[in-house]
PDB file of C-alpha atoms and ligand atoms in Angstrom:
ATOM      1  CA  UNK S   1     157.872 134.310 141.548  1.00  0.00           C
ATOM      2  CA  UNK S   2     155.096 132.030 140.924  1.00  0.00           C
ATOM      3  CA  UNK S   3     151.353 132.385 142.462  1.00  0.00           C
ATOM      4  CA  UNK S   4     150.615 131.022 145.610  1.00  0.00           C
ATOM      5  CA  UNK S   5     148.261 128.267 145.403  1.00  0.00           C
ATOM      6  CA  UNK S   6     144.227 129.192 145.998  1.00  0.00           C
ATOM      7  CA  UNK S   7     143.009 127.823 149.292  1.00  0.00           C
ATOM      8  CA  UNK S   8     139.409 128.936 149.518  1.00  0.00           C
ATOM      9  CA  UNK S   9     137.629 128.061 146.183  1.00  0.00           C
ATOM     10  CA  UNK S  10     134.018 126.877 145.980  1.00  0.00           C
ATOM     11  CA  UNK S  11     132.369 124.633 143.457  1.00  0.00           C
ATOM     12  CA  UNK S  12     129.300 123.374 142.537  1.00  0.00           C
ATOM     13  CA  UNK S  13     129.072 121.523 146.092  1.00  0.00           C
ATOM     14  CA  UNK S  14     128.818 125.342 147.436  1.00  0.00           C
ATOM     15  CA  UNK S  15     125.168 125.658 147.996  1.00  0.00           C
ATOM     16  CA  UNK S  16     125.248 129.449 147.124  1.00  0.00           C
ATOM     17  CA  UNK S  17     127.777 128.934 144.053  1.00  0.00           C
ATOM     18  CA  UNK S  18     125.193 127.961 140.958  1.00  0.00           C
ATOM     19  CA  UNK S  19     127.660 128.580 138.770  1.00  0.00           C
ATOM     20  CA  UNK S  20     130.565 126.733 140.183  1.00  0.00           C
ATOM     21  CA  UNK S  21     132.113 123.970 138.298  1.00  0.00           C
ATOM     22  CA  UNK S  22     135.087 122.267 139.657  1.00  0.00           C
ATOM     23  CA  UNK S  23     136.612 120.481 136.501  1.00  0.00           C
ATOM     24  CA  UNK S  24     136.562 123.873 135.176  1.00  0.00           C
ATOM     25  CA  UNK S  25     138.154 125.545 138.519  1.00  0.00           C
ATOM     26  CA  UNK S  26     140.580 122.898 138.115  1.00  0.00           C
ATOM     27  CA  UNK S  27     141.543 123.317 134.287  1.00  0.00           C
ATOM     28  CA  UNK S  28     141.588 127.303 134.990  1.00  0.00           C
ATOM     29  CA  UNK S  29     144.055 126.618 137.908  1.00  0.00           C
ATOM     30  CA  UNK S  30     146.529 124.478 135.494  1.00  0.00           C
ATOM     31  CA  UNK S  31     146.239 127.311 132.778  1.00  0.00           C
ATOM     32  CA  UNK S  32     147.395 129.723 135.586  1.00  0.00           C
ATOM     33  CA  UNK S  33     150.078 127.494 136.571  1.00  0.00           C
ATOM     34  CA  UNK S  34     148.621 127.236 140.193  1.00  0.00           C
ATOM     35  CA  UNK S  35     150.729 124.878 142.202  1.00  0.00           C
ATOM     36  CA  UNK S  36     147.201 124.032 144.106  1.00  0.00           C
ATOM     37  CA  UNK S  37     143.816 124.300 145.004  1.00  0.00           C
ATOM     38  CA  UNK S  38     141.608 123.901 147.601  1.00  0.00           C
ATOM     39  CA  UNK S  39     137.929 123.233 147.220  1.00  0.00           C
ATOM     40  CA  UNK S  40     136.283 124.642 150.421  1.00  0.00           C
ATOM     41  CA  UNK S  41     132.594 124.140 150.131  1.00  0.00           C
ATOM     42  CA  UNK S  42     130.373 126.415 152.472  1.00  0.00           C
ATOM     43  CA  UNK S  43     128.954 124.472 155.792  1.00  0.00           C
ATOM     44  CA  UNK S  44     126.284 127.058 157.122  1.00  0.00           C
ATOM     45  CA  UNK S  45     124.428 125.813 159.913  1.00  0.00           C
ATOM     46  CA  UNK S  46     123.230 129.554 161.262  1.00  0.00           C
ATOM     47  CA  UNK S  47     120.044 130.782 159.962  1.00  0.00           C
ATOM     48  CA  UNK S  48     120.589 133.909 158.236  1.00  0.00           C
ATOM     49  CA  UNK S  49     117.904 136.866 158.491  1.00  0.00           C
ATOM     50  CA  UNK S  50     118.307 138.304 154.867  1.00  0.00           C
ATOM     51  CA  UNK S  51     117.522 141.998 154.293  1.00  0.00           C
ATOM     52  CA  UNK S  52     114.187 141.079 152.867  1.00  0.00           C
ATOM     53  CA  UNK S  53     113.568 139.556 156.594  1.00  0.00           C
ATOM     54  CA  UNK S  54     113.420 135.540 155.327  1.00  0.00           C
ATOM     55  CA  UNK S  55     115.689 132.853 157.444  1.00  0.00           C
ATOM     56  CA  UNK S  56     118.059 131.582 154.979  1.00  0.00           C
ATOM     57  CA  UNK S  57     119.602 128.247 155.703  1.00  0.00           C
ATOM     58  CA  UNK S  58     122.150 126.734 153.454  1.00  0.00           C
ATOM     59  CA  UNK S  59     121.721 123.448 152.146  1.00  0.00           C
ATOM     60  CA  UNK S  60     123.492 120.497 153.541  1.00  0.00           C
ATOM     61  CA  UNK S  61     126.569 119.313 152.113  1.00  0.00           C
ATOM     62  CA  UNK S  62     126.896 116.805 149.785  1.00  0.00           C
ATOM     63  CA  UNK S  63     130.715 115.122 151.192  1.00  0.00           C
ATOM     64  CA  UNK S  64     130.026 112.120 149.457  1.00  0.00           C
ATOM     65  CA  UNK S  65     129.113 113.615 145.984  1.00  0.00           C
ATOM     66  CA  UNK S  66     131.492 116.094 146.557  1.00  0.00           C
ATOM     67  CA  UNK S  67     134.966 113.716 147.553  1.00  0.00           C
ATOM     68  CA  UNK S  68     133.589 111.249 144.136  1.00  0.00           C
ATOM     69  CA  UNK S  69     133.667 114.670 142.389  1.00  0.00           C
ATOM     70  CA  UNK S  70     137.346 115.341 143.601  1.00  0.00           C
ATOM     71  CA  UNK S  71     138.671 112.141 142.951  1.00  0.00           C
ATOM     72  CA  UNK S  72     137.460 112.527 139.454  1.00  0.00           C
ATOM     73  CA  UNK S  73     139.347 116.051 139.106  1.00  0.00           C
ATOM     74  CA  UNK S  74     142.402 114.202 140.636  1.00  0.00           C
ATOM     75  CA  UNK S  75     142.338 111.357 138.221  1.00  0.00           C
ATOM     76  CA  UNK S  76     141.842 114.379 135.354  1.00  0.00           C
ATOM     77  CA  UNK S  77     144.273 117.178 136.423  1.00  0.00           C
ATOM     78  CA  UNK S  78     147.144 114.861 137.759  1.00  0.00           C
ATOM     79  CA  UNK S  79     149.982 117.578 138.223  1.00  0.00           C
ATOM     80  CA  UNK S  80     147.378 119.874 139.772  1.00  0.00           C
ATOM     81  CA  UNK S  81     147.612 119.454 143.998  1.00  0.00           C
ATOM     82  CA  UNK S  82     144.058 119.527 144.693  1.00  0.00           C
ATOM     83  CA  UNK S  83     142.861 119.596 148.558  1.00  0.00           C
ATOM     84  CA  UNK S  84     139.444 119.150 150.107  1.00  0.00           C
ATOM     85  CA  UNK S  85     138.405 121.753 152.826  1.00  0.00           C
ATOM     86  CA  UNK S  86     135.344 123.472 153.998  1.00  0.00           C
ATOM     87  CA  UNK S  87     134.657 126.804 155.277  1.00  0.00           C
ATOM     88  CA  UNK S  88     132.173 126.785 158.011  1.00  0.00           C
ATOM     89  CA  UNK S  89     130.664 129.576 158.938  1.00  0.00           C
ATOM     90  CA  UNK S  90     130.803 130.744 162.725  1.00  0.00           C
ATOM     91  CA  UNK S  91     132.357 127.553 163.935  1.00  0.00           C
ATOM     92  CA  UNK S  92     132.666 128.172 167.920  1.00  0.00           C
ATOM     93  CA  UNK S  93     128.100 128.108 167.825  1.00  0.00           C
ATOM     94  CA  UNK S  94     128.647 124.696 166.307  1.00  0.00           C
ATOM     95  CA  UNK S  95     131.668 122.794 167.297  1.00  0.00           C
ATOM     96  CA  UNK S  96     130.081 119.361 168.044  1.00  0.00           C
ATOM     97  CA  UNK S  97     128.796 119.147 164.119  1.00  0.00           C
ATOM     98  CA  UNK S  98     132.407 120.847 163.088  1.00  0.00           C
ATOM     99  CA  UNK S  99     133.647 118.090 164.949  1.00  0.00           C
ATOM    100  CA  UNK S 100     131.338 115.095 163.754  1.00  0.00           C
ATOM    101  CA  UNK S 101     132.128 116.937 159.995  1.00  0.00           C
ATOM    102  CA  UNK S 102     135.956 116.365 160.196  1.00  0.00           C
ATOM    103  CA  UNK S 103     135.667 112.921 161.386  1.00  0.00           C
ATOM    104  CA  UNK S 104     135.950 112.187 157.544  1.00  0.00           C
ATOM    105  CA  UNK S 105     139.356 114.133 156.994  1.00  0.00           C
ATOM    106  CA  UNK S 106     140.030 117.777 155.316  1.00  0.00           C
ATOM    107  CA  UNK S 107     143.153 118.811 154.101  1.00  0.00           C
ATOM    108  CA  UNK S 108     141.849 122.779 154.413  1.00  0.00           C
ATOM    109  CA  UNK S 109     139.748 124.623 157.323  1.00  0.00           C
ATOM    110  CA  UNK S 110     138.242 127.899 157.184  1.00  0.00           C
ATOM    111  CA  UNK S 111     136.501 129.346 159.347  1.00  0.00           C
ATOM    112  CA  UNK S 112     134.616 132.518 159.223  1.00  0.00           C
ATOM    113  CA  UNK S 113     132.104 134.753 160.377  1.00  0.00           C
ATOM    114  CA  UNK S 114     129.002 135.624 158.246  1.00  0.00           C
ATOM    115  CA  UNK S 115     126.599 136.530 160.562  1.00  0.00           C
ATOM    116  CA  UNK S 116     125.681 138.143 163.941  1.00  0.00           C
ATOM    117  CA  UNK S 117     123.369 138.114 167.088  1.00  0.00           C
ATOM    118  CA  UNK S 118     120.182 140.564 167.024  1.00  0.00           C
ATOM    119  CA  UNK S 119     120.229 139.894 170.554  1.00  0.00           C
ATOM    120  CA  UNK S 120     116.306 138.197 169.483  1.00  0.00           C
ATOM    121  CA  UNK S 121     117.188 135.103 169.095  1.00  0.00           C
ATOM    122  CA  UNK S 122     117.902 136.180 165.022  1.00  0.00           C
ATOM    123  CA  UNK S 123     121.215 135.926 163.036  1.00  0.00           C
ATOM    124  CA  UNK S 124     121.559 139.144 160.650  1.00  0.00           C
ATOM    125  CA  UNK S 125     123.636 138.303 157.398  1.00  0.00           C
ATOM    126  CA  UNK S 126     125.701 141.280 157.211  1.00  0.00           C
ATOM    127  CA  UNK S 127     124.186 142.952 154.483  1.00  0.00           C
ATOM    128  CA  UNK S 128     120.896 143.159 156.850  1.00  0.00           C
ATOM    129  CA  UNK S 129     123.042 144.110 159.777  1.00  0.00           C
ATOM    130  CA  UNK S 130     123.967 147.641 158.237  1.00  0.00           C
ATOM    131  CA  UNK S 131     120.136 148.115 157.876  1.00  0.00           C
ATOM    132  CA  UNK S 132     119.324 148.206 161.573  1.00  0.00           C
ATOM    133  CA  UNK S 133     122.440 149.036 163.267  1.00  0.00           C
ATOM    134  CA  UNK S 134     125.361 152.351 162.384  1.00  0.00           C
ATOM    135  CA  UNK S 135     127.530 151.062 160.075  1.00  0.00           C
ATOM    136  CA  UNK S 136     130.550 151.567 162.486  1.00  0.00           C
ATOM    137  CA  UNK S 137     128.947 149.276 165.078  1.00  0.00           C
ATOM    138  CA  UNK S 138     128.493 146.073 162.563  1.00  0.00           C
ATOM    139  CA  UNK S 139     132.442 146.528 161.550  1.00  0.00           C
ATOM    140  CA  UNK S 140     133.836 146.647 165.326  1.00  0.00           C
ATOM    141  CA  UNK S 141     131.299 144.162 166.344  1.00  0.00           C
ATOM    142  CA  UNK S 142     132.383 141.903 163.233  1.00  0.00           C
ATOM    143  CA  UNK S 143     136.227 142.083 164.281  1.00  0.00           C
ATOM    144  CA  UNK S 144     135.165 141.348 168.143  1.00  0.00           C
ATOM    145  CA  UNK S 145     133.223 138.272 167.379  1.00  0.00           C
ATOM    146  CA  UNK S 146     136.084 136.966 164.880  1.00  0.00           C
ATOM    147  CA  UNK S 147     137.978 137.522 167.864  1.00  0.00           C
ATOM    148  CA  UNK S 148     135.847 135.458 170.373  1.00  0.00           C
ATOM    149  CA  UNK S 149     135.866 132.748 167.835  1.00  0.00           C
ATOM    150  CA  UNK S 150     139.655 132.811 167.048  1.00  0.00           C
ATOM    151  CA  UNK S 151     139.750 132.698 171.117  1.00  0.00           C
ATOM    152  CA  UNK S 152     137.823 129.278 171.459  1.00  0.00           C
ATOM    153  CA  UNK S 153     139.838 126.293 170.416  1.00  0.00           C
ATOM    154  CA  UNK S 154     137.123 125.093 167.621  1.00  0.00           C
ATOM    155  CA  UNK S 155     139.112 122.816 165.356  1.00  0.00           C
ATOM    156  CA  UNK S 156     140.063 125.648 162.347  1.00  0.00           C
ATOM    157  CA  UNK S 157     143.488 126.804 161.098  1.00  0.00           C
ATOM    158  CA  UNK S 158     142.827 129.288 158.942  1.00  0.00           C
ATOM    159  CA  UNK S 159     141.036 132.458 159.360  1.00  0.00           C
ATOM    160  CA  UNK S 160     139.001 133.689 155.932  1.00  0.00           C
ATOM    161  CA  UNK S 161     138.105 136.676 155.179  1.00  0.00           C
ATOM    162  CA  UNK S 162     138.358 139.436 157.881  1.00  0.00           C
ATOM    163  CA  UNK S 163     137.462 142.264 155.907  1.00  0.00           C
ATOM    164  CA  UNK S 164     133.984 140.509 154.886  1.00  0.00           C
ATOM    165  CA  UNK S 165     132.299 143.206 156.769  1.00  0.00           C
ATOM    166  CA  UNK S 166     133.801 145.996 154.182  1.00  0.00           C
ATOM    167  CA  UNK S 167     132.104 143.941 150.927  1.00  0.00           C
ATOM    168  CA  UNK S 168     128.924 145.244 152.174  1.00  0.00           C
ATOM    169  CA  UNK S 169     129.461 148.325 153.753  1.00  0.00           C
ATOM    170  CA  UNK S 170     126.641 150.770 152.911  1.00  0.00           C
ATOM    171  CA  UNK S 171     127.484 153.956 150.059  1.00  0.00           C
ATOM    172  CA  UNK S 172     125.260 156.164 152.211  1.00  0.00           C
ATOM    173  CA  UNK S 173     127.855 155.718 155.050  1.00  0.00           C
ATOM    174  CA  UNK S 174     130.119 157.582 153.377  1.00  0.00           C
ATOM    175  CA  UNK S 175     133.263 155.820 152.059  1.00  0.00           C
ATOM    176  CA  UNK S 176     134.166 152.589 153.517  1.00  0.00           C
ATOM    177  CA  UNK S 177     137.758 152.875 154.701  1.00  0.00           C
ATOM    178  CA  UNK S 178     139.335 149.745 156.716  1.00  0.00           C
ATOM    179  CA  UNK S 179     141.858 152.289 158.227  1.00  0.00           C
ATOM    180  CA  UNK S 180     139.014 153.745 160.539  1.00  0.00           C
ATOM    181  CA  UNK S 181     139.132 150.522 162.443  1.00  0.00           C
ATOM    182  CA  UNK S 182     142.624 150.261 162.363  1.00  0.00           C
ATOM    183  CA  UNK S 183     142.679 149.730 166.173  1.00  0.00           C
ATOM    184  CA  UNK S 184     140.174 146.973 166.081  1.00  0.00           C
ATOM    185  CA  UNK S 185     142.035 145.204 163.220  1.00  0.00           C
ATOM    186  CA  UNK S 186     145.213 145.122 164.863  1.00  0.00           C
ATOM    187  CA  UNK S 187     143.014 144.020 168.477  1.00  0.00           C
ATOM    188  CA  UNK S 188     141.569 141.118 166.504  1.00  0.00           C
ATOM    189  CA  UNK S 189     145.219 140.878 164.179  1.00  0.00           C
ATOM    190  CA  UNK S 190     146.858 139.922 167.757  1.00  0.00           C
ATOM    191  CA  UNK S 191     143.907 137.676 168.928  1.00  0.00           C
ATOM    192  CA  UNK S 192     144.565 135.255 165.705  1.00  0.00           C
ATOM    193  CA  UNK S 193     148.506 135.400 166.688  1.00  0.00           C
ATOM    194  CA  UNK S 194     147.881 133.950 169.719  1.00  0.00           C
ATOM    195  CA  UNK S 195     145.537 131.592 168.549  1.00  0.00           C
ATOM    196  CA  UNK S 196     148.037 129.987 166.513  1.00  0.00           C
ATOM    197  CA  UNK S 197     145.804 130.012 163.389  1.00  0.00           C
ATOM    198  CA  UNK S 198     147.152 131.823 160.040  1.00  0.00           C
ATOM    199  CA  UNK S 199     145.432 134.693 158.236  1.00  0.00           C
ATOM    200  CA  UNK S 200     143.865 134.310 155.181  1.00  0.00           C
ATOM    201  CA  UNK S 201     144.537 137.131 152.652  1.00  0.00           C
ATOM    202  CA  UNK S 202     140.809 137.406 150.674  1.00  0.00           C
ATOM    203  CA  UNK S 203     141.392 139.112 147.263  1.00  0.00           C
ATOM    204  CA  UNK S 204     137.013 138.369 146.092  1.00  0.00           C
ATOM    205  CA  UNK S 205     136.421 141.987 146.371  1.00  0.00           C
ATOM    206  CA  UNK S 206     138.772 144.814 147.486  1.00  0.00           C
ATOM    207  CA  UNK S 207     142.261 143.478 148.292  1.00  0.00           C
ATOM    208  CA  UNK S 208     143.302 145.639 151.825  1.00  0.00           C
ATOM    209  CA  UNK S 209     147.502 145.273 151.899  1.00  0.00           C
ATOM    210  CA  UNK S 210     146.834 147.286 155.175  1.00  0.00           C
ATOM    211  CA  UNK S 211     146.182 143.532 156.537  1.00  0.00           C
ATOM    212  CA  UNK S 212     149.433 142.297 156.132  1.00  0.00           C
ATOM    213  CA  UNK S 213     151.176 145.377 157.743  1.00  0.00           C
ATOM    214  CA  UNK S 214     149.254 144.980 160.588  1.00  0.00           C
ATOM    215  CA  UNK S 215     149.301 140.821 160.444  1.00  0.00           C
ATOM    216  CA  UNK S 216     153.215 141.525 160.499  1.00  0.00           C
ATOM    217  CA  UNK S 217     153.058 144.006 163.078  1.00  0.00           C
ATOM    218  CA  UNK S 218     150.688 141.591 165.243  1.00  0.00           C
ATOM    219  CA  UNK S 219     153.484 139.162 165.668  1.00  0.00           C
ATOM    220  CA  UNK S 220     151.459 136.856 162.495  1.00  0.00           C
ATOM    221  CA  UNK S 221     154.136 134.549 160.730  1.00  0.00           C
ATOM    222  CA  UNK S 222     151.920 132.673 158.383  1.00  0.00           C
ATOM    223  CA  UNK S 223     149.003 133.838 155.485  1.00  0.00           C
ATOM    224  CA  UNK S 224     147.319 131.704 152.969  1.00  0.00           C
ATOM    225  CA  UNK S 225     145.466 133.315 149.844  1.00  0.00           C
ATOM    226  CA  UNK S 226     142.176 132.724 148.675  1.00  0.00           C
ATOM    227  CA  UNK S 227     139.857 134.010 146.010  1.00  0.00           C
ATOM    228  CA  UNK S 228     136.502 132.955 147.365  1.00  0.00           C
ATOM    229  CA  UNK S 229     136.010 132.258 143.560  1.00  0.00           C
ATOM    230  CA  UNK S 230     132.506 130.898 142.838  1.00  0.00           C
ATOM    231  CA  UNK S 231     132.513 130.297 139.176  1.00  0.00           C
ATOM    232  CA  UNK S 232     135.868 129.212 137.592  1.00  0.00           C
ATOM    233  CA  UNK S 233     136.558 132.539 136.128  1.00  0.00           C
ATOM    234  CA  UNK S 234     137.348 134.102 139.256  1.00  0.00           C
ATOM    235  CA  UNK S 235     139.989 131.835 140.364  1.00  0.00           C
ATOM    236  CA  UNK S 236     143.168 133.281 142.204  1.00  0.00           C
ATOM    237  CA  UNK S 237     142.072 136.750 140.996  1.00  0.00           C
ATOM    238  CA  UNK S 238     144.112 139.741 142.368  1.00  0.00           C
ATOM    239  CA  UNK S 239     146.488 137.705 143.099  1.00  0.00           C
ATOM    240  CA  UNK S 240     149.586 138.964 141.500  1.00  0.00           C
ATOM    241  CA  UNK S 241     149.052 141.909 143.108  1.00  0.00           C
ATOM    242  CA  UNK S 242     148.566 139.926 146.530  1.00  0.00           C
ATOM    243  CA  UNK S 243     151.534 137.665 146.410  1.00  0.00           C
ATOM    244  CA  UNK S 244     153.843 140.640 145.827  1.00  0.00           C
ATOM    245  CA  UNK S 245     152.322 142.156 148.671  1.00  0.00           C
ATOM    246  CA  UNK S 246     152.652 139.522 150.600  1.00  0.00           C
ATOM    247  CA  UNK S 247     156.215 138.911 149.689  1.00  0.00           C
ATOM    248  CA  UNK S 248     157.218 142.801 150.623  1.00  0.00           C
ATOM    249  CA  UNK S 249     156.214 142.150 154.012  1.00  0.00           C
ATOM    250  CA  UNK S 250     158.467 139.755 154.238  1.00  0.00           C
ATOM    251  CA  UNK S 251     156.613 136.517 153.504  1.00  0.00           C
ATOM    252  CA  UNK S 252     157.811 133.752 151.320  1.00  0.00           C
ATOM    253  CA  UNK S 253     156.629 129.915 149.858  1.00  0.00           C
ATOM    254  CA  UNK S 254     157.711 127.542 151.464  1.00  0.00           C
ATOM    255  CA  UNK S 255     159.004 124.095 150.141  1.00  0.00           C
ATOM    256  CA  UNK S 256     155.620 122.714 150.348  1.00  0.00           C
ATOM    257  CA  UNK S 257     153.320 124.556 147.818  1.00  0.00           C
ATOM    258  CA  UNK S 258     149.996 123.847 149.561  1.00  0.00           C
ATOM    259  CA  UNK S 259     151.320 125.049 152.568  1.00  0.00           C
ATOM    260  CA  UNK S 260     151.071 128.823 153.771  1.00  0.00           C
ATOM    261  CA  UNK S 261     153.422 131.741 152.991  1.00  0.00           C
ATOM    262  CA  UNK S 262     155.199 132.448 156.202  1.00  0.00           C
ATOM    263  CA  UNK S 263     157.805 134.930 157.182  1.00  0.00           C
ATOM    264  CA  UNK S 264     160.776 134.450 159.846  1.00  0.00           C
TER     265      UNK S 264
HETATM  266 ZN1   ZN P 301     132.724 133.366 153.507  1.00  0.00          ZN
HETATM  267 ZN1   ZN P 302     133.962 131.559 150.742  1.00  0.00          ZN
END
């Protein structure tokens, strides 16, 4: 069985990727005998509160540098099936720009959440969220506001990362175990079934398999893969280990290699 292809890579046109390099994402995905990649470069129009209290915006994207860029890695890497996409962060606060963004045409979607409310008119980056709030609280209120946004019908087909949360969860909050919110996972799980949307199976940091049992058991039929790479090196890591994981819960390639796994 062959990998899946990677559909949430960023590049140097990811404004928090310095060391992103497409070519080289692209020549890394040959080596690996990818059957495709997809370049989705961060949109991230909420101000983030950092830990060390500063509003971080990310910087605009480039789509004009950035679709010259691609046509150059198409031209380069001809048997390589390379799509655009974005992944914009919490897309249901800014559907009229998500809108107005793909006016221009992308072959990938993400959307995700990176942020949340203070309730002060502030947006707390995770990683500051478990510094005012219990841990517990930022991981059910995570999966409830995935859920709102799955709920709205903002123009996104693929749902990244889920776990995000978990990359940051704090050591002095004892181990941080995604079965403790099984409930709330399979809540949110169902909420992205009914959406229609597919799950995306995120393999940057810890890989949980517990997703797809409870994707499966949620009703979900389709999952795409991604890496979250931002340097070339980390392309489609894990994901040996994620495609066989994916395939004993039943889900298979279909005839179309960019297109998701799905199951019957
Ligand atoms: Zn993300
Ligand atoms: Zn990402």
């Amino acid at each position: 069985m062959g990998l899946p292809a990677d559909g949430h890579v960023h590049s140097q046109w990811s404004w928090d990727a310095p060391d992103g390099d497409m070519a080289r994402t692209c020549a890394r995905a040959v080596e690996l005998g990818l059957p495709a990649v997809a370049f989705t470069e961060h949109v991230d129009l909420t101000p983030w509160t950092m830990p060390d209290d500063q509003v971080l915006l990310g910087r605009p994207f480039d789509v004009a540098g950035y679709r010259a860029a691609l046509d150059e890695c198409r031209d380069r890497y001809p048997t390589l099936r390379i799509l655009s996409g974005v992944e914009f962060s919490e897309p249901h606060w800014h559907a009229a720009e998500l809108r107005a963004l793909l006016a221009g045409g992308f072959d990938r979607v993400l959307g995700s959440v990176h942020a949340r409310p203070a309730g002060d008119g502030r947006f707390l980056e995770m990683s500051t969220a478990y510094e005012t709030l219990p841990a517990a609280e930022v991981v059910r209120d995570y999966l409830a506001e995935a859920a709102r946004m799955v709920a709205t019908n903002t123009d996104f087909e693929v749902l990244a990362h889920l776990d995000y949360p978990l990359r940051y969860w704090p050591a002095t909050a004892g181990p941080g175990d995604i079965t403790a919110f099984e409930p709330e996972f399979r809540e949110t799980l169902a909420a992205v079934h009914r959406s229609g949307r597919i799950l995306e199976v995120n393999t940057r940091q810890v890989f949980h398999a517990d997703l797809l049992d409870w994707w499966r058991a949620a009703g979900g039929r389709a999952v795409t893969f991604g890496s979250d790479a931002h340097d070339p090196d980390a392309l489609a890591r894990q994901f040996r280990a994620a495609a066989d994981a994916a395939a004993a819960h039943g889900f298979r390639a279909g005839p179309d290699p960019v297109g998701p796994w799905t199951r019957e």
